[in-house]
mmCIF file of C-alpha atoms in Angstrom:
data_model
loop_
_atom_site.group_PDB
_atom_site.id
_atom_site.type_symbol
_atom_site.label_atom_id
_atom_site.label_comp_id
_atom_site.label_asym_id
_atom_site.label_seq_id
_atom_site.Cartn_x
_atom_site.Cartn_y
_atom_site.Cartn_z
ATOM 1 C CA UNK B 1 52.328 89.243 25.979
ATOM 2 C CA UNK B 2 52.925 91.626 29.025
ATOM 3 C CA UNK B 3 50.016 90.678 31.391
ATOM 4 C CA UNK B 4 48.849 94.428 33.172
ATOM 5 C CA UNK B 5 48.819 94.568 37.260
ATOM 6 C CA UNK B 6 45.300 94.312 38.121
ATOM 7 C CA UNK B 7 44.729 95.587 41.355
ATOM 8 C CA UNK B 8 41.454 93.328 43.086
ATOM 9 C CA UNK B 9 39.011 94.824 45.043
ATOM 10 C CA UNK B 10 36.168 92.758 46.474
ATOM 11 C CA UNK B 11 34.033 95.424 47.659
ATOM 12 C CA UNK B 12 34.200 97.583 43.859
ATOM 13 C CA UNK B 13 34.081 96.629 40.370
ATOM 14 C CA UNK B 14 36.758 96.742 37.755
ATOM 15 C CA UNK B 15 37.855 95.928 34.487
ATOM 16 C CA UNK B 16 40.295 95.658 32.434
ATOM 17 C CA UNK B 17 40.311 95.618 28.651
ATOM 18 C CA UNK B 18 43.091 95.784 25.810
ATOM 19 C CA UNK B 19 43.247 98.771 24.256
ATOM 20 C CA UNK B 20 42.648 97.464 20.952
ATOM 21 C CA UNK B 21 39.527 96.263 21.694
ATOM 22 C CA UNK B 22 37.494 98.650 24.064
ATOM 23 C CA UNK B 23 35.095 99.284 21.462
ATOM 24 C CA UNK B 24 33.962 95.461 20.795
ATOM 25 C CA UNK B 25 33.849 94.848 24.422
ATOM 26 C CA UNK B 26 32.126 97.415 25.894
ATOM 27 C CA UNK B 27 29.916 97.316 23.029
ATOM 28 C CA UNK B 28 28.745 93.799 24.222
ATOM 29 C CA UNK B 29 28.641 94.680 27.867
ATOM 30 C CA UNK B 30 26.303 97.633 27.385
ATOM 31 C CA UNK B 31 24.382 95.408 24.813
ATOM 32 C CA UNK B 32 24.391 92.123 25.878
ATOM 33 C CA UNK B 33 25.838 88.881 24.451
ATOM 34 C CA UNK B 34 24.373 88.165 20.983
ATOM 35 C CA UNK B 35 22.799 85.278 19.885
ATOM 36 C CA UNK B 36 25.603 83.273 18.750
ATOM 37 C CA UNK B 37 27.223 79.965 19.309
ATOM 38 C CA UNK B 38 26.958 78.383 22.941
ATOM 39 C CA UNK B 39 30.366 77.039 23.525
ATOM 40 C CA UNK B 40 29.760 75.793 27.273
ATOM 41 C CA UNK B 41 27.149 76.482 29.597
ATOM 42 C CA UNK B 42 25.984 75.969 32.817
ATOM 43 C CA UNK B 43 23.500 77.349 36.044
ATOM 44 C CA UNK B 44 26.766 79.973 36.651
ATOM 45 C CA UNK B 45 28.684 80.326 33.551
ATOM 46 C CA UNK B 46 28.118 80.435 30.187
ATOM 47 C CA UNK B 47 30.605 80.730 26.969
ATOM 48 C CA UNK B 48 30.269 81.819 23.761
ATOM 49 C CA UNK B 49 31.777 82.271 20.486
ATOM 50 C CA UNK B 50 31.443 85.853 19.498
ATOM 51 C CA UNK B 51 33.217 86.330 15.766
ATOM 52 C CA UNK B 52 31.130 89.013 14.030
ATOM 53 C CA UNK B 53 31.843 92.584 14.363
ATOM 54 C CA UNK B 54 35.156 91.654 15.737
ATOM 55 C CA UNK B 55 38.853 91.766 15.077
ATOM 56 C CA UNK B 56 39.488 88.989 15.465
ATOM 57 C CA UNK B 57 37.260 85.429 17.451
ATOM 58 C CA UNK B 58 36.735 85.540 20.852
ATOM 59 C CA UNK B 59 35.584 83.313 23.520
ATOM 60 C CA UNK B 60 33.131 85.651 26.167
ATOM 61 C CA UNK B 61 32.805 83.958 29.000
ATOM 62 C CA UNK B 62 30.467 85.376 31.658
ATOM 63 C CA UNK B 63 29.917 84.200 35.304
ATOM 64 C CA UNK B 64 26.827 84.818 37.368
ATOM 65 C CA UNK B 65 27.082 84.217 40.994
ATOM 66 C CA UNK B 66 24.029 83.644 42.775
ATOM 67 C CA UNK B 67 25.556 82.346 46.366
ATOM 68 C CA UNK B 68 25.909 85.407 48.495
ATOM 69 C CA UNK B 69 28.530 84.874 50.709
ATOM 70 C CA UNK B 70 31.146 82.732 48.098
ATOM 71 C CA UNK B 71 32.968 86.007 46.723
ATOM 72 C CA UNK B 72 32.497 88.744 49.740
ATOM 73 C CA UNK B 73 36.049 88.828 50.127
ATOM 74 C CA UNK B 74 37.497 86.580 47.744
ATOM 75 C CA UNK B 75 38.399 86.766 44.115
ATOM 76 C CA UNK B 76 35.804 85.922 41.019
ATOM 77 C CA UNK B 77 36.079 83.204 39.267
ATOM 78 C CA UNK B 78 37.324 85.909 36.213
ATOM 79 C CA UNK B 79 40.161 87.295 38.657
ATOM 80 C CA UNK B 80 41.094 83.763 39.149
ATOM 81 C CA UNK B 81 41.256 82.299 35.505
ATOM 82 C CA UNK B 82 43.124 86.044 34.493
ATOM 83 C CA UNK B 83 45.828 85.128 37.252
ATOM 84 C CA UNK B 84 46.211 81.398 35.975
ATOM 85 C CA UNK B 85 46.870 82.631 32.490
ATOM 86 C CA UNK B 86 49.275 85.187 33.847
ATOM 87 C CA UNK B 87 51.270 82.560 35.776
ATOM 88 C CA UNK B 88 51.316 79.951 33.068
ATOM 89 C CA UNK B 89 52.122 82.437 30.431
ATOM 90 C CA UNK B 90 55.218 83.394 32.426
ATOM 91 C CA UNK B 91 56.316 79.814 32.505
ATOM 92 C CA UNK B 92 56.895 79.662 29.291
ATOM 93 C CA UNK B 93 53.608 77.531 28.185
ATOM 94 C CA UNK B 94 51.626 79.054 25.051
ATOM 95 C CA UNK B 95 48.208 80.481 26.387
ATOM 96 C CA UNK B 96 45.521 82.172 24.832
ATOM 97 C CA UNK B 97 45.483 85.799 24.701
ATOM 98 C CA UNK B 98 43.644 87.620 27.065
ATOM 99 C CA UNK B 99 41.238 90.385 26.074
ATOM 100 C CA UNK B 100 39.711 91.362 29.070
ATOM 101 C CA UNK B 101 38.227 90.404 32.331
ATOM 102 C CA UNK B 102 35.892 92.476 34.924
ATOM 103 C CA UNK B 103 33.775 92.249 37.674
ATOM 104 C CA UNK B 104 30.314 94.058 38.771
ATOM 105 C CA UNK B 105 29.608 94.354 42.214
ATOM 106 C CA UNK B 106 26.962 96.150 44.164
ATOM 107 C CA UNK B 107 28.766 96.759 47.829
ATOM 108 C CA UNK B 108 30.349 93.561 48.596
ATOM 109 C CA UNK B 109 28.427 91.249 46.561
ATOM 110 C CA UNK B 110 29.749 90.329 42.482
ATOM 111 C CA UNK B 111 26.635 90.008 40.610
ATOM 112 C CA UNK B 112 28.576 88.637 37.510
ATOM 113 C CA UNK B 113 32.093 88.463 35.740
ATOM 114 C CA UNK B 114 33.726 88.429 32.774
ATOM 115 C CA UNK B 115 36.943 86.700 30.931
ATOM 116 C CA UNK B 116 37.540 87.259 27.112
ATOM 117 C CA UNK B 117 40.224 85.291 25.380
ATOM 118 C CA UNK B 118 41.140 85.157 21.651
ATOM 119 C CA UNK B 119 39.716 81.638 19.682
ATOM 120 C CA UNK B 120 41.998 79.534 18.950
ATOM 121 C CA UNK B 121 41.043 79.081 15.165
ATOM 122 C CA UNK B 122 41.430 76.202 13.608
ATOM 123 C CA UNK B 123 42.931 74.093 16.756
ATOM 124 C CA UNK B 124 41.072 70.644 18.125
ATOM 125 C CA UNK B 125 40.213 69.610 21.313
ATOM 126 C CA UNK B 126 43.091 66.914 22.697
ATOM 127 C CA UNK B 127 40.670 64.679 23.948
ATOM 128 C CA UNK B 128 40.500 62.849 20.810
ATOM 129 C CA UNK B 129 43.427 61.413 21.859
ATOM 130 C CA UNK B 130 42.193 59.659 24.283
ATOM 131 C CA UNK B 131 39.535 57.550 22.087
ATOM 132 C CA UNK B 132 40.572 54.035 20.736
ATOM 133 C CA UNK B 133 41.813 54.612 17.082
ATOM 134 C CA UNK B 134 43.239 57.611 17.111
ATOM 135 C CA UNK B 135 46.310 58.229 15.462
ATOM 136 C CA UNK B 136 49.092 57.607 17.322
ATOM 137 C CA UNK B 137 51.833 58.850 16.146
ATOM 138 C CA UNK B 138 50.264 62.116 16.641
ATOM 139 C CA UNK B 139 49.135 60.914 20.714
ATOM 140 C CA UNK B 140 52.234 60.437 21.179
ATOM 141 C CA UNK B 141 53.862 63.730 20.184
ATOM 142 C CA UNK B 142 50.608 65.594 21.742
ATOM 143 C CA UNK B 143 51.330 63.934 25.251
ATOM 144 C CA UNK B 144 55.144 64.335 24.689
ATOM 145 C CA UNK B 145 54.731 67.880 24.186
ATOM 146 C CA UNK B 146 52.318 68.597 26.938
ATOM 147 C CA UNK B 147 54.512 66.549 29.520
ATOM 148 C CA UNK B 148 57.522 69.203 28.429
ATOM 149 C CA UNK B 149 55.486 72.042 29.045
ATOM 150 C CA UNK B 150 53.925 70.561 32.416
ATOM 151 C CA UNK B 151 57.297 69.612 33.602
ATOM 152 C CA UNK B 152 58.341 73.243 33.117
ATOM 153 C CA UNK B 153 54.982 74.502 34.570
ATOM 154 C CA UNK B 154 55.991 72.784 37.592
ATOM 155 C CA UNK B 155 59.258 73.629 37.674
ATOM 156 C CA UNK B 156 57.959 77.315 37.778
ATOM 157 C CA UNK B 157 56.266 76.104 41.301
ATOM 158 C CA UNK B 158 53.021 75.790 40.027
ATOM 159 C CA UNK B 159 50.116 73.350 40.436
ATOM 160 C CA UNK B 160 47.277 73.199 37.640
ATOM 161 C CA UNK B 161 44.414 71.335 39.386
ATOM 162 C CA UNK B 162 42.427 70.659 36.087
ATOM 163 C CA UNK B 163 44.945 69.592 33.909
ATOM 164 C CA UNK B 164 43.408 66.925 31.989
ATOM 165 C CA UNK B 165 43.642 66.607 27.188
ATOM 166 C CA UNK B 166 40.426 68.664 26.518
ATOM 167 C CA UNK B 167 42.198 71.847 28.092
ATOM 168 C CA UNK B 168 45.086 71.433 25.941
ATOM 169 C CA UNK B 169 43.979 72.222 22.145
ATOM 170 C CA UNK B 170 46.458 71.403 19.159
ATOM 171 C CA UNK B 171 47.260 72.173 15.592
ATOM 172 C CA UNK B 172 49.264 71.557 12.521
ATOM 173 C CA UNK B 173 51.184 73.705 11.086
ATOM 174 C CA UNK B 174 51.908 73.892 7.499
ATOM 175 C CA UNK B 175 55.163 71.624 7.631
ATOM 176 C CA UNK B 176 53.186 69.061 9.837
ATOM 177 C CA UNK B 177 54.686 70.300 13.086
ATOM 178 C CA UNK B 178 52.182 70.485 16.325
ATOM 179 C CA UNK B 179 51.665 73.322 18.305
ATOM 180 C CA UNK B 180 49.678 72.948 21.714
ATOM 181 C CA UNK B 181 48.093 75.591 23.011
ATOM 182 C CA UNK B 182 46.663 75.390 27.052
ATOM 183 C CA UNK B 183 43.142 77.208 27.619
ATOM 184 C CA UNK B 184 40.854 77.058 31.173
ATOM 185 C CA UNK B 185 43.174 77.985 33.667
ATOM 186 C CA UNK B 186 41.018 78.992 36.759
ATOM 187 C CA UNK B 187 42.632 76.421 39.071
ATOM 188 C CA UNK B 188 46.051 76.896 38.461
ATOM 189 C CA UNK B 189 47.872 78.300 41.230
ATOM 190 C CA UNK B 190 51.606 78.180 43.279
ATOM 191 C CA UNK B 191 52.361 75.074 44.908
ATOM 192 C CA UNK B 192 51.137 74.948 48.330
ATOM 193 C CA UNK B 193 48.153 77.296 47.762
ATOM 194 C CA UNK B 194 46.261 74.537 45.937
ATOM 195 C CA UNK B 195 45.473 72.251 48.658
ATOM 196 C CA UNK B 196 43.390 69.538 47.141
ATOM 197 C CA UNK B 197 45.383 69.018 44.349
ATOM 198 C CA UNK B 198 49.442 68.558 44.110
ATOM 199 C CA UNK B 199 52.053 68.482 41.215
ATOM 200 C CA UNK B 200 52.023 64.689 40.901
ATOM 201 C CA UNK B 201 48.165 64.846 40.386
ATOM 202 C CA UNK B 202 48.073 67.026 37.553
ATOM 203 C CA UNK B 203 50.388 64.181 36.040
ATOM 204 C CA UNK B 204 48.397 61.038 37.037
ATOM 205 C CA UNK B 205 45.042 63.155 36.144
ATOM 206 C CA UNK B 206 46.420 63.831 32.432
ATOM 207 C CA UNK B 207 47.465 60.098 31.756
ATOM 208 C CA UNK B 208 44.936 58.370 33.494
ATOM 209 C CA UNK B 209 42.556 59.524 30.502
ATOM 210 C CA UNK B 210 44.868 57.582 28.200
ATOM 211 C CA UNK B 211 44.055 54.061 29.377
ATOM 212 C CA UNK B 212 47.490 52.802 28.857
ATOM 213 C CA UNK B 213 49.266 49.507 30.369
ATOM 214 C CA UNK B 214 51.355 50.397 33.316
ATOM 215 C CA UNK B 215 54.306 49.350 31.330
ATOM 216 C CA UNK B 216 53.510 52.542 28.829
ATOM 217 C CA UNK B 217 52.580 55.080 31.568
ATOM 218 C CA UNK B 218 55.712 54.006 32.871
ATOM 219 C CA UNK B 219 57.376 55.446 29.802
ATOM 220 C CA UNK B 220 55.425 58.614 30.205
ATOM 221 C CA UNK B 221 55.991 59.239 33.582
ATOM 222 C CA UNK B 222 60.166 58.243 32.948
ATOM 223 C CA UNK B 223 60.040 61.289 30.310
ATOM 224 C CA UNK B 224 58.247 64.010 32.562
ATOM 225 C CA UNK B 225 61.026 62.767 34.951
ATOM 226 C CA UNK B 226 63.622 63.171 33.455
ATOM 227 C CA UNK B 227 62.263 67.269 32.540
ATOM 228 C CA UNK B 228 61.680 68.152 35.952
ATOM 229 C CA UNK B 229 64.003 70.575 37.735
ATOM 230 C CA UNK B 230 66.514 70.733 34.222
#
């Protein structure tokens, strides 16, 4: 996917949406968001599933910013979460596709944003892997995978900074192979702009969830190793 050049302004609104699907979207932002399922929501943000009377399933997420001063000159959380799917995408990790993203403002304050990605039908949340009797033939290949890909996201010079199983979603395919897919990527950004969090914490934050003796983390950490810089 080519990712457009958005061009941020924190004193206007903007949008942008793909051409394909103007209709659905501004459809909803005129409207509303329907009634549908609640994927995630909390005092700021709030995702849903929106699959009827669209091409395809799409997650709408939509931020509400109530602190004045947060955004006057800084980008939405929308801006931010477009740019860490742009950057990751260009890595070379699998991403969902972006929709659209936008941003209302009245002067310099955002009154809300949006981010709309495709649903990833039919994929499951990776943090099943991290429960006792899970199968793990299957952990293994799901953290193999995702070490690959973070070992090439950080050979790209970039830091994630939330990179943890239940933001990396997996399926089957029909011959049994597993595809990982990465979704919520607000945080990621080039090394040295992410201050709190470094490359060897996205590592230690991903297997830490896995419980494992040091001897097998070990292992883990050994493979990512031997990736990095290739």
């Amino acid at each position: 996917m080519k990712y457009p050049v958005i061009r941020k302004s924190y004193i206007r609104s903007w949008q942008y949406i793909r051409e394909d699907f103007i209709p659905v979207v501004n459809k909803f932002l005129k409207s509303g968001l329907p009634e549908c399922k609640v994927i995630y929501h909390t005092r700021n943000k709030e995702c849903r599933l929106l699959s009827e009377g669209t091409p395809v399933p799409l997650v709408f997420k939509l931020y509400r910013e109530k602190r004045f001063f947060r955004y006057l000159f800084r980008p939405s959380q929308a801006y931010r979460e477009f740019l860490g799917f742009k950057l990751t995408a260009e890595a070379g990790i699998p991403v969902a596709k972006v929709i659209a993203l936008g941003e209302r403002r009245s002067f310099l304050r955002l009154k809300e944003a949006f981010f709309v990605t495709e649903y990833l039908t039919g994929f499951n949340d990776g943090d099943e892997f991290t429960h006792p009797g899970c199968n793990e033939k299957l952990q293994d290949e799901f953290i193999r995978i995702n070490l690959e890909y973070l070992a090439r996201f950080h050979n790209a010079g970039l830091v994630h900074g939330g990179f943890h199983p239940r933001n990396e979603l997996y399926k089957l395919d029909d011959a049994g192979n597993m595809i990982v897919v990465w979704i919520d990527l607000a945080t990621v950004a080039p090394e040295g702009k992410r201050k709190r969090f470094s490359q060897q914490d996205d590592l230690s934050r991903f297997l830490k969830e896995y419980k494992f003796s040091p001897e097998k983390e070990q292992e883990y950490r050994s493979f990512y190793a031997s990736l990095r810089n290739r």
